[in-house]
Coordinates of C-alpha atoms in Angstrom, one line a residue:
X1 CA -13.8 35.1 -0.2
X2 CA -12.7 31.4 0.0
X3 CA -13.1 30.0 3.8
X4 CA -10.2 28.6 5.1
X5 CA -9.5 25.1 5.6
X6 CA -8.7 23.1 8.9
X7 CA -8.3 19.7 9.0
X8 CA -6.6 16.5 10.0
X9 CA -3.8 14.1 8.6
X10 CA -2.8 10.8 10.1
X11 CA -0.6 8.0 9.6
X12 CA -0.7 4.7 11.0
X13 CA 2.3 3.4 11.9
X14 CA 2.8 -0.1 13.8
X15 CA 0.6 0.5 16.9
X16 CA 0.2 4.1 16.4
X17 CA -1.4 7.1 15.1
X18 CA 0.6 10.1 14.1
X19 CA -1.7 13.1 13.1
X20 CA -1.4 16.6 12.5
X21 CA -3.9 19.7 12.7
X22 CA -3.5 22.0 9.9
X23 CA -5.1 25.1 8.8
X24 CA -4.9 26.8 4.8
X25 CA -6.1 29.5 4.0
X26 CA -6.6 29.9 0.1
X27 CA -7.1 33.8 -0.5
X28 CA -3.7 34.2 0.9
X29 CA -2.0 30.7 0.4
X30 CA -1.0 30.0 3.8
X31 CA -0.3 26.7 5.5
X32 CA 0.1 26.1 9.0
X33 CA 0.7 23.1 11.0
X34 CA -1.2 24.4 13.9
X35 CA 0.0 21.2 16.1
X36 CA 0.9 17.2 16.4
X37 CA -0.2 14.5 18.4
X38 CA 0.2 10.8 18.9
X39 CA -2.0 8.4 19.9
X40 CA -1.6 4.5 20.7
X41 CA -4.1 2.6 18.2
X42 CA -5.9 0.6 20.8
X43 CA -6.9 4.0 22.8
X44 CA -8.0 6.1 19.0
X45 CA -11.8 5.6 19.6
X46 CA -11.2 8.4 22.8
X47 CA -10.6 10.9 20.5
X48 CA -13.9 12.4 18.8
X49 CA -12.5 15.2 16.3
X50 CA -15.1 18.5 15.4
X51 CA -13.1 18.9 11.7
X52 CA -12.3 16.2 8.4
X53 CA -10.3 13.8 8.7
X54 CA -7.9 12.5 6.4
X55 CA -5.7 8.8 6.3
X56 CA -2.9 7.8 4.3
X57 CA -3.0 4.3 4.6
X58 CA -0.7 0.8 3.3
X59 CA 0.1 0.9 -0.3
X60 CA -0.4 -2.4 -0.8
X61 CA -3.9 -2.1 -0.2
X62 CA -4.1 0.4 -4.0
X63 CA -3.3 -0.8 -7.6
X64 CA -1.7 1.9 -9.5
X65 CA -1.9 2.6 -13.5
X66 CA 0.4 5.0 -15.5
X67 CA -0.8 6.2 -18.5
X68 CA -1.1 9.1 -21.2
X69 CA -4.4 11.0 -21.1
X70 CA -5.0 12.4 -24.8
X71 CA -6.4 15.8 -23.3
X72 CA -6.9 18.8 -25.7
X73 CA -6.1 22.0 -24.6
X74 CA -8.9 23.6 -22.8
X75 CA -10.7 20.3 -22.1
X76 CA -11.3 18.3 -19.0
X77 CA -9.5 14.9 -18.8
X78 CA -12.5 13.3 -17.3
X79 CA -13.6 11.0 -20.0
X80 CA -10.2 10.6 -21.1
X81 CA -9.3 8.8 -17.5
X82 CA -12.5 6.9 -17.9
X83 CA -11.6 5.4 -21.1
X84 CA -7.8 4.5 -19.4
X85 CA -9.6 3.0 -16.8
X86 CA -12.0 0.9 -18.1
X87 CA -8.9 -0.3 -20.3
X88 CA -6.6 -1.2 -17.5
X89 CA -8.4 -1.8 -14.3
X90 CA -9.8 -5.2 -14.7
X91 CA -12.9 -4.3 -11.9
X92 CA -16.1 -2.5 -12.5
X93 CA -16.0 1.5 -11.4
X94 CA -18.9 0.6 -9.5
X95 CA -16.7 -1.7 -7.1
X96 CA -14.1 0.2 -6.9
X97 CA -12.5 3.8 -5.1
X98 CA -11.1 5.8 -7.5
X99 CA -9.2 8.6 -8.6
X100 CA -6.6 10.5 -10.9
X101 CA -4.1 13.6 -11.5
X102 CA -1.7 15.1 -13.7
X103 CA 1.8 14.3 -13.1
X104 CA 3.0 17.0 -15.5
X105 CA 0.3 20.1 -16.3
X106 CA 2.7 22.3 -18.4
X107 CA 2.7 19.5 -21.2
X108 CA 3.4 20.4 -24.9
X109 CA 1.0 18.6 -27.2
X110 CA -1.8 16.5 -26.1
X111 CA -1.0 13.8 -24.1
X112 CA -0.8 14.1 -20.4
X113 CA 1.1 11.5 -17.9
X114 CA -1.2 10.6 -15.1
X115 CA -1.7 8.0 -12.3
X116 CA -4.9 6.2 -11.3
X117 CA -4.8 4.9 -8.0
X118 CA -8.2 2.7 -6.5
X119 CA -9.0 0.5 -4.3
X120 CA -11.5 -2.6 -4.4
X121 CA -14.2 -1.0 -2.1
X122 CA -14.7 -4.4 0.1
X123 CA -10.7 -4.6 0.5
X124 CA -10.8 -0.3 1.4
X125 CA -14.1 -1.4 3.6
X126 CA -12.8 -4.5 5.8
X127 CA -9.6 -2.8 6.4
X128 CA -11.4 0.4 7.6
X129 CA -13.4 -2.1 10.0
X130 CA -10.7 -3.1 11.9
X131 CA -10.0 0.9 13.2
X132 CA -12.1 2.3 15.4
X133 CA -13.9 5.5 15.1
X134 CA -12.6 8.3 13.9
X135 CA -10.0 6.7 11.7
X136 CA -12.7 4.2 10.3
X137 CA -15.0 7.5 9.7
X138 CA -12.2 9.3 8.0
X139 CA -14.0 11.2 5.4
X140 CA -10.6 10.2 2.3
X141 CA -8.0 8.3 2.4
X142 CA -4.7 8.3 0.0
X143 CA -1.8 5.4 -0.1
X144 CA 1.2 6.0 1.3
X145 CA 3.0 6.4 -1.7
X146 CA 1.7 9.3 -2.9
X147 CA 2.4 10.7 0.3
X148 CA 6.0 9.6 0.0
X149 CA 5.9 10.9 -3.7
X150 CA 4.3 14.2 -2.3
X151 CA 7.7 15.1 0.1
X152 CA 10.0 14.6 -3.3
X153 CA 7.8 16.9 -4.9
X154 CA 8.1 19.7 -2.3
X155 CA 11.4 19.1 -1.9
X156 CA 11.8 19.4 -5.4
X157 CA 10.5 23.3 -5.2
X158 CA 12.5 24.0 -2.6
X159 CA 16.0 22.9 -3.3
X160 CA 15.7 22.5 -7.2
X161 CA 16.9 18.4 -6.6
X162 CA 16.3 17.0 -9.9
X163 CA 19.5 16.6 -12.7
X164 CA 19.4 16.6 -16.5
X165 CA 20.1 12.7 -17.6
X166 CA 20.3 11.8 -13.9
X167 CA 17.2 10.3 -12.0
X168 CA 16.9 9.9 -7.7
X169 CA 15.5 6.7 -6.4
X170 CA 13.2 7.0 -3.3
X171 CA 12.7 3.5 -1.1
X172 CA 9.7 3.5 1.6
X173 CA 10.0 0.2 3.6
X174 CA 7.6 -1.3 5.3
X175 CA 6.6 -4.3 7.1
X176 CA 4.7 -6.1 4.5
X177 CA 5.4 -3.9 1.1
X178 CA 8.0 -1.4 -0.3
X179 CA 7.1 1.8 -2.3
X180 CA 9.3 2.9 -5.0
X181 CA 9.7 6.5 -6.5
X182 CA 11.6 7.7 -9.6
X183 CA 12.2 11.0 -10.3
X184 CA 13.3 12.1 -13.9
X185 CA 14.3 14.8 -15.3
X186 CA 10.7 16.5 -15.0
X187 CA 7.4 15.4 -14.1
X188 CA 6.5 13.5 -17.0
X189 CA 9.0 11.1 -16.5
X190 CA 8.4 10.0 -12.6
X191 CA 7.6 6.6 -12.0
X192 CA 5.9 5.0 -9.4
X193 CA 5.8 1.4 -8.1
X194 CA 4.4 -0.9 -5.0
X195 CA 6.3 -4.6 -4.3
X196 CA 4.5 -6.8 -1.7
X197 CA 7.7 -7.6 -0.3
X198 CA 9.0 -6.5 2.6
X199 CA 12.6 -4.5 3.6
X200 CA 15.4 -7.3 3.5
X201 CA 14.1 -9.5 1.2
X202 CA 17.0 -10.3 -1.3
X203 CA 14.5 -11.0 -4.3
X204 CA 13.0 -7.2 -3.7
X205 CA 16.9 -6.2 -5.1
X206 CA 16.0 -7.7 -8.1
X207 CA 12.6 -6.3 -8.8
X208 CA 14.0 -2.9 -8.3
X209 CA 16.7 -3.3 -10.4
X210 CA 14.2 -4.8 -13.2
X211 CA 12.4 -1.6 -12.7
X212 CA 15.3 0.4 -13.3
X213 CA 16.0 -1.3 -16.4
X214 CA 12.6 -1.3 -17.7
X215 CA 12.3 2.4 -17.3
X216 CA 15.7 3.6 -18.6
X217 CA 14.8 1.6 -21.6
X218 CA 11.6 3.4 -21.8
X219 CA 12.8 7.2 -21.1
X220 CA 16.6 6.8 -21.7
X221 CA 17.1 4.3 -25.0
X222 CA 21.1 4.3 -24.4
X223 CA 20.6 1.9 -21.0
X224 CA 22.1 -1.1 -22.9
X225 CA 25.3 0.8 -23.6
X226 CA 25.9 2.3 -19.9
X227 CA 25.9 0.8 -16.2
X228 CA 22.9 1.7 -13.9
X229 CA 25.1 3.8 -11.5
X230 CA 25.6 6.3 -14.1
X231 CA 21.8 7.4 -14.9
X232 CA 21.2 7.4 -10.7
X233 CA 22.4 10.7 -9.0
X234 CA 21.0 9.5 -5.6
X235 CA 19.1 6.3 -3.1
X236 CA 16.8 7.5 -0.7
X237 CA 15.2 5.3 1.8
X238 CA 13.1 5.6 5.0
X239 CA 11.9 2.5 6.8
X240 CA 9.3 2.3 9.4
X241 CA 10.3 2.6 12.7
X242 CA 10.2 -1.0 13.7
X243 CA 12.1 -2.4 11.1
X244 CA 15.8 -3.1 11.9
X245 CA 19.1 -2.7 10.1
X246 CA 19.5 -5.4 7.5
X247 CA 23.7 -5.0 6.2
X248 CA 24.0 -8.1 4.1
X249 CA 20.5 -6.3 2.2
X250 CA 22.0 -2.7 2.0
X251 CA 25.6 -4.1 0.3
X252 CA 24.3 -6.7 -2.3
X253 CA 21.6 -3.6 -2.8
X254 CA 24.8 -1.5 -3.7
X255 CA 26.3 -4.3 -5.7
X256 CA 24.0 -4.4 -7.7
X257 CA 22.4 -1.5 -8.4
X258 CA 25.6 0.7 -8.0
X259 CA 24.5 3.7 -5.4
X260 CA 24.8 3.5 -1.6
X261 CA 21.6 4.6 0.4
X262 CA 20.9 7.3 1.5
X263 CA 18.9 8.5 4.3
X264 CA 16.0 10.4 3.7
X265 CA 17.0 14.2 4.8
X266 CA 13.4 14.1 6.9
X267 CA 14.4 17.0 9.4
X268 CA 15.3 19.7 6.7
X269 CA 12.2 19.2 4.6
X270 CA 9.9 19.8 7.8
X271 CA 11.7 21.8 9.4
X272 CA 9.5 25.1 8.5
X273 CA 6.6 23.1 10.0
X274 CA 7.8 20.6 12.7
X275 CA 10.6 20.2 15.4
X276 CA 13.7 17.8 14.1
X277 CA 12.6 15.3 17.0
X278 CA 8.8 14.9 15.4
X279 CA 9.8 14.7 12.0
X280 CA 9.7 11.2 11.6
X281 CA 6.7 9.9 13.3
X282 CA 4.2 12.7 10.7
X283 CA 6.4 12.8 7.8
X284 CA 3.6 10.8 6.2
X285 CA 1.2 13.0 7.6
X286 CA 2.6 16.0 6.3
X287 CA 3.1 14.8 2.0
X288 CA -0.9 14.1 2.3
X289 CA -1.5 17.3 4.3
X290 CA 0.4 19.5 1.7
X291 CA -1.4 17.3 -0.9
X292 CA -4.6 19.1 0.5
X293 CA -3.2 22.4 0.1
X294 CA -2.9 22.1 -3.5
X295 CA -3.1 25.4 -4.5
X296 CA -0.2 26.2 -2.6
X297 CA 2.1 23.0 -3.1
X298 CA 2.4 22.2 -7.0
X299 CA 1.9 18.4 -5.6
X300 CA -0.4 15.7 -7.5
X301 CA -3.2 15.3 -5.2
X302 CA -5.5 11.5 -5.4
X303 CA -7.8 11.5 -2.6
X304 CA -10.3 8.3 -2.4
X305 CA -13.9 9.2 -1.4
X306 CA -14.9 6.8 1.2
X307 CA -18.1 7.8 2.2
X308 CA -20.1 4.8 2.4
X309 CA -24.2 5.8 3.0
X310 CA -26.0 3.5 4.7
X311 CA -29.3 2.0 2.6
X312 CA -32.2 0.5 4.3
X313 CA -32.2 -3.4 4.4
X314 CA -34.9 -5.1 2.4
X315 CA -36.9 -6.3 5.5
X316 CA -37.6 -2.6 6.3
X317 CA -38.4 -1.5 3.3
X318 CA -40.7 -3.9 2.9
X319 CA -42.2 -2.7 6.2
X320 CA -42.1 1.0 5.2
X321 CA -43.9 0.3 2.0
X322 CA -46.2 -1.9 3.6
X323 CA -47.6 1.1 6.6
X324 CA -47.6 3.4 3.3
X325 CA -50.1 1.0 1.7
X326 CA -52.0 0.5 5.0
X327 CA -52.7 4.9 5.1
X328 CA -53.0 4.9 1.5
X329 CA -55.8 2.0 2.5
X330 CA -57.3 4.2 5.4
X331 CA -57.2 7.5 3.3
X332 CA -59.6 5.9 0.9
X333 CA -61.6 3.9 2.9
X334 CA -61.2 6.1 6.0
X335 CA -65.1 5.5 7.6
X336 CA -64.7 1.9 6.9
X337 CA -61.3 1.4 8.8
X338 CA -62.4 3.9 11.6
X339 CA -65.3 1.9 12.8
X340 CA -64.2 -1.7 11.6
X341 CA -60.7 -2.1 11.2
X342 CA -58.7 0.5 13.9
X343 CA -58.0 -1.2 16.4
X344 CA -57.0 -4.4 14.7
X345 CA -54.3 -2.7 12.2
X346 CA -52.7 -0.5 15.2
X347 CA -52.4 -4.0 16.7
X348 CA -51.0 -5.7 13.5
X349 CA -48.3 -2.7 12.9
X350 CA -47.3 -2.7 16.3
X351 CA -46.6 -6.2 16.0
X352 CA -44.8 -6.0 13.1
X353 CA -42.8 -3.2 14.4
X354 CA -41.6 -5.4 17.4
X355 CA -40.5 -8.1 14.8
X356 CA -38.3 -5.4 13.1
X357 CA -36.6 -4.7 15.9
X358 CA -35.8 -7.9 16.9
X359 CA -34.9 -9.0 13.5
X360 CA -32.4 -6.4 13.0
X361 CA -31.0 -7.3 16.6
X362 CA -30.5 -10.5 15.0
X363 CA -29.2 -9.4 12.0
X364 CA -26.6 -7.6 14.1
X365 CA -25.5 -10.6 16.1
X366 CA -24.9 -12.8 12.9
X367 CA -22.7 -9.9 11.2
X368 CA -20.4 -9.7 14.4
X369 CA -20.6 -13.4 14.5
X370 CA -19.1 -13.8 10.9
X371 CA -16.4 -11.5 11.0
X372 CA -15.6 -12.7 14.5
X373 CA -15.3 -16.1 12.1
X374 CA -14.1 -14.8 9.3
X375 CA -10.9 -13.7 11.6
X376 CA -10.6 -16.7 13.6
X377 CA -10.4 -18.9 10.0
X378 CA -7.8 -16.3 9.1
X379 CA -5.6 -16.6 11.9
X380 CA -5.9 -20.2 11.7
X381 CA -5.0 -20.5 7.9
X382 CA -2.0 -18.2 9.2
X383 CA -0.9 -20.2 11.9
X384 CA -1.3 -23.5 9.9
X385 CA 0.9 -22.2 7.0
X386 CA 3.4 -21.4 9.7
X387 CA 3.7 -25.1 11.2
X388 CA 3.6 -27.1 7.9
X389 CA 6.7 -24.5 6.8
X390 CA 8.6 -25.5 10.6
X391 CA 8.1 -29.0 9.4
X392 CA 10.3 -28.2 5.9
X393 CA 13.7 -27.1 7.6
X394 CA 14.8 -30.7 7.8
X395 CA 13.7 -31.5 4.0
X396 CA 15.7 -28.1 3.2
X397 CA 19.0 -29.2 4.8
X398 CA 18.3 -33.0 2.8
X399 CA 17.8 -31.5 -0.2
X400 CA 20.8 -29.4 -0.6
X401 CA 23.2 -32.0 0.9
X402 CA 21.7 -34.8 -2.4
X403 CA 22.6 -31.5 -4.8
X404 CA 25.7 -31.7 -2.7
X405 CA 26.4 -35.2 -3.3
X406 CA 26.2 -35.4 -6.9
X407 CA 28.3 -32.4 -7.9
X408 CA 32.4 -32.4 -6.8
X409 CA 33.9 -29.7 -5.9
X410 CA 31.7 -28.1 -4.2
X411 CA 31.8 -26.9 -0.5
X412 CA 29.5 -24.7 1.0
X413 CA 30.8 -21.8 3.3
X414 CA 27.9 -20.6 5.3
X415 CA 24.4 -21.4 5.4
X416 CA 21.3 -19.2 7.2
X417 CA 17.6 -19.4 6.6
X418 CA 14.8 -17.4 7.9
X419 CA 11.2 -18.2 8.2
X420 CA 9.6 -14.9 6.2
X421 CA 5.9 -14.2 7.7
X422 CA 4.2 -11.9 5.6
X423 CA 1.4 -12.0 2.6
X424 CA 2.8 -15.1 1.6
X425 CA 4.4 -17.6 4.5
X426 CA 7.9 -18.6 3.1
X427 CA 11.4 -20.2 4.2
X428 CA 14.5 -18.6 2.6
X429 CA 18.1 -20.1 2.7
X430 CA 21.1 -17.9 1.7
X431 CA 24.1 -20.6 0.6
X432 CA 27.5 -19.0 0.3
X433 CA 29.3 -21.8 -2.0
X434 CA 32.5 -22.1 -3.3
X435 CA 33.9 -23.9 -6.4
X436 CA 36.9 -24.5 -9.0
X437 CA 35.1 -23.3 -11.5
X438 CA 32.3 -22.2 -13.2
X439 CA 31.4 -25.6 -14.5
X440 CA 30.3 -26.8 -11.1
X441 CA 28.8 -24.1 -10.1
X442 CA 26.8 -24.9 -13.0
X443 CA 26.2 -28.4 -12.7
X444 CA 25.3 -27.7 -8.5
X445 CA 22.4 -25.3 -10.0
X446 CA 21.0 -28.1 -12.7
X447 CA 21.0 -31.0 -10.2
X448 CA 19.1 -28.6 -7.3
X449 CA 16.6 -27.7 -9.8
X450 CA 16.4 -31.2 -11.2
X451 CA 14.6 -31.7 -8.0
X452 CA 12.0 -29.6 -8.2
X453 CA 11.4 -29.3 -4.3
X454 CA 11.9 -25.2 -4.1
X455 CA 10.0 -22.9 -5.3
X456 CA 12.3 -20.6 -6.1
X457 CA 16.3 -21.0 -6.8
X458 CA 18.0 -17.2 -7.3
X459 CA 21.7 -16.9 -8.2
X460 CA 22.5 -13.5 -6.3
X461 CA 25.7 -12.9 -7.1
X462 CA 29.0 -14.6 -8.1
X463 CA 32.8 -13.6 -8.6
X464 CA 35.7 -15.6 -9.3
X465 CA 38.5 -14.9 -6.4
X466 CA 42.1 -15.0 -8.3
X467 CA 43.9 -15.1 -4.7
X468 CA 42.0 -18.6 -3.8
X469 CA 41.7 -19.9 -7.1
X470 CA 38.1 -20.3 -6.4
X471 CA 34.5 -19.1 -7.7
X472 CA 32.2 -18.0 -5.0
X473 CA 28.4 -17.6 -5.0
X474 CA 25.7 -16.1 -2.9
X475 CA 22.6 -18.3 -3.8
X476 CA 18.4 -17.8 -2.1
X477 CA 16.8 -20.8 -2.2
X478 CA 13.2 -20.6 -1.3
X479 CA 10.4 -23.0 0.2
X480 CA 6.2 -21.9 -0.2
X481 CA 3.7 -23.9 1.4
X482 CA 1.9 -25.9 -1.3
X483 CA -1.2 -24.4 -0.4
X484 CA 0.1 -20.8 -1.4

């Protein structure tokens, strides 16, 4: 008789921890979500939980493959998955936290779609650093996307969502990243995908819609020949709680893809396991909880094992090998040591004992002492990126007012910029212009390339306007640091 299973789930959201208690019992497949807590980040270390603990954490911090496993019937996918991933992870498996699943188990022929999702173990370990205990002790942790991708999944079994030729777009937004799920008609055709850039961001539009493209051209060949809006049924999104409402995002976002958003119908899914009003704050939690009940969720389940052992540092070893040697010496020349040498070698090991211990209360110091560096030459290479990118708004303005000067009949309408702290430090202007005709518009864009001073010039969108006789555009201009 199987034992049952209790454990914890958590989710870190801005400066808290949302975690649930949950019990499964496998001989008679029942879940419960025996209760839910909060916790403010700073005050975590007070709690000292007696079961496992398990964390879903940023996806940004994961690289994700697709690919086809050529699995037999009746044999393990094992080395399969170890060939894909010595093919497409470009780190050693020795360096890295790893794992795989089936998207799709009831698979006619031999290939299998599957996801690997690792982690570089020094990027998993300093981020793990920076929480206290218990969430730095947490015994595996999973990216949030697969949680997200988890709550489509069980929805899926519950209400039947997906449609034949129609797939459903699910957004995650968060502060520094945004997690994208596509569900097809089945398993085998789901698609998931992490962009470091954050909720707002007009260039994030375009990425998505790239995706889109890129994967109806894969699973649907007659893309070219139909709009985007007829292959999506529905836009789901959920943003983290700290993130406000971005309009101007949410209708070029429509525009151009060709769905509204949706919310995320959070409260119905849970609602078997948690009150409407806690919903939100576990809803993480709960996709990586029901990913631990496996056997009663048909859900894909990637779990990293981060379980780091600590090993012996050289200096002790060499001790340790060095007292074996001495009582080796003593065995065989016992008589000899007893009368001559006693005394002397207690003396010489106690001494060399007391210069362990104070060598590893060295050693100590300098490791706090580096990361306390490390972090202080971090902040400092953020907060110099930020000043150097105050100093550009002025070159900003100069530069579009030469492009300006050297193209007629333009005039620009509106003008906003926003200094964009994230990964990557970066000023973005949005330029509502308007023109007789195409021509200029045309001429506008060749001179502001010409010279070469932003990074980045996206055309957004454009439409001629017959009742003013004039062509308007929504163009991004963007400014990096040179150092970045």
């Amino acid at each position: 008789m199987a034992k049952a299973f209790r454990f914890f789930t958590a989710q870190i959201c801005c400066a808290e921890v949302g975690v649930l208690e949950c019990l499964y019992e496998p001989n008679s497949s029942d879940f419960r979500v025996i209760r839910s807590f909060s916790l403010p980040l700073e005050e975590v270390y007070l709690w000292k939980p007696k079961i496992p603990l398990y964390i879903t954490s940023p996806s940004n911090l994961f690289f994700l493959k697709h690919v086809k496993l050529l699995c037999p019937p009746g044999v393990e996918c094992d080395l399969a998955v170890k060939f894909e991933f010595d093919k497409n992870v470009p780190f050693p498996n020795h360096l890295v936290y790893w794992s795989y699943d089936l998207l799709e188990t009831s698979v006619d022929g031999i290939e299998f779609p599957a996801v690997i999702l690792g982690g570089r173990m020094d990027v998993i370990d300093k981020w793990l650093e920076r929480l206290s205990p218990p969430l730095s002790n947490a015994q595996g942790i999973s990216a949030n996307i697969f949680s997200f991708y988890n709550l489509f999944r069980y929805w899926e079994t519950m209400k039947e969502i997906r449609e034949k030729d129609k797939v459903i777009l699910g957004i995650l937004c968060d502060v520094n990243y945004t997690d994208v799920v596509i569900l097809g008609e089945d398993p085998s055709k789901d698609w998931l995908r992490t962009f470091p850039r954050p909720y707002g961001n007009i260039s994030l539009i375009w990425d998505i819609k790239e995706t889109l493209e890129a994967y109806f051209a894969k699973m649907c060949p007659a893309v070219g020949t139909v709009p985007l809006t007829k292959e999506i049924s529905s836009v789901y999104m959920i943003k983290a709680k700290d993130l406000g409402e971005e309009k101007e995002w949410e209708r070029v976002f429509g525009e151009q893809i060709g769905v509204d958003l949706q919310e995320f119908p959070v409260p119905d899914i849970l609602a078997d396991y948690l009150p409407t009003e806690k919903a939100y704050k576990f809803l993480l939690a709960f996709g990586l909880a029901i990913m631990l009940a496996k056997d009663k969720f048909v859900v894909p389940g990637i779990m990293l094992d981060v379980g780091r052992s600590k090993q012996m540092n050289t200096i002790s070893l060499i001790h340790v090998l060095l007292q074996m040697g001495l009582l080796a010496g003593m065995v065989g020349w016992g008589g000899y040591f007893y009368f001559k040498g006693l005394t002397p070698l207690i003396q010489h090991r106690a001494e060399l004992v007391r210069l362990s211990q104070e060598y590893n209360a060295l050693s100590q110091k300098i490791s706090r002492w580096k990361k306390r560096k490390e972090r202080l030459l971090s902040k400092e290479k953020e907060l110099s990126s930020s000043i150097k990118l105050q100093y550009s708004w002025p070159e900003i303005i100069t530069a579009l007012s030469k492009s300006l000067g050297t193209s007629d009949g333009i005039r620009v309408n509106g003008l906003s910029g926003s200094l964009n702290q994230g990964k990557k430090d970066f000023i973005s202007f949005s330029v509502r212009l308007s023109a007789d005709d195409y021509d200029s518009l045309n001429r506008f864009l060749s001179n502001i390339r010409a010279l070469g001073w932003f990074n980045r010039i996206s055309p957004v969108s454009s439409n001629y306007d017959e009742g003013k006789g004039k062509v308007e555009m929504l163009l991004v201009v963007e400014k990096w640091p040179e150092e970045q």
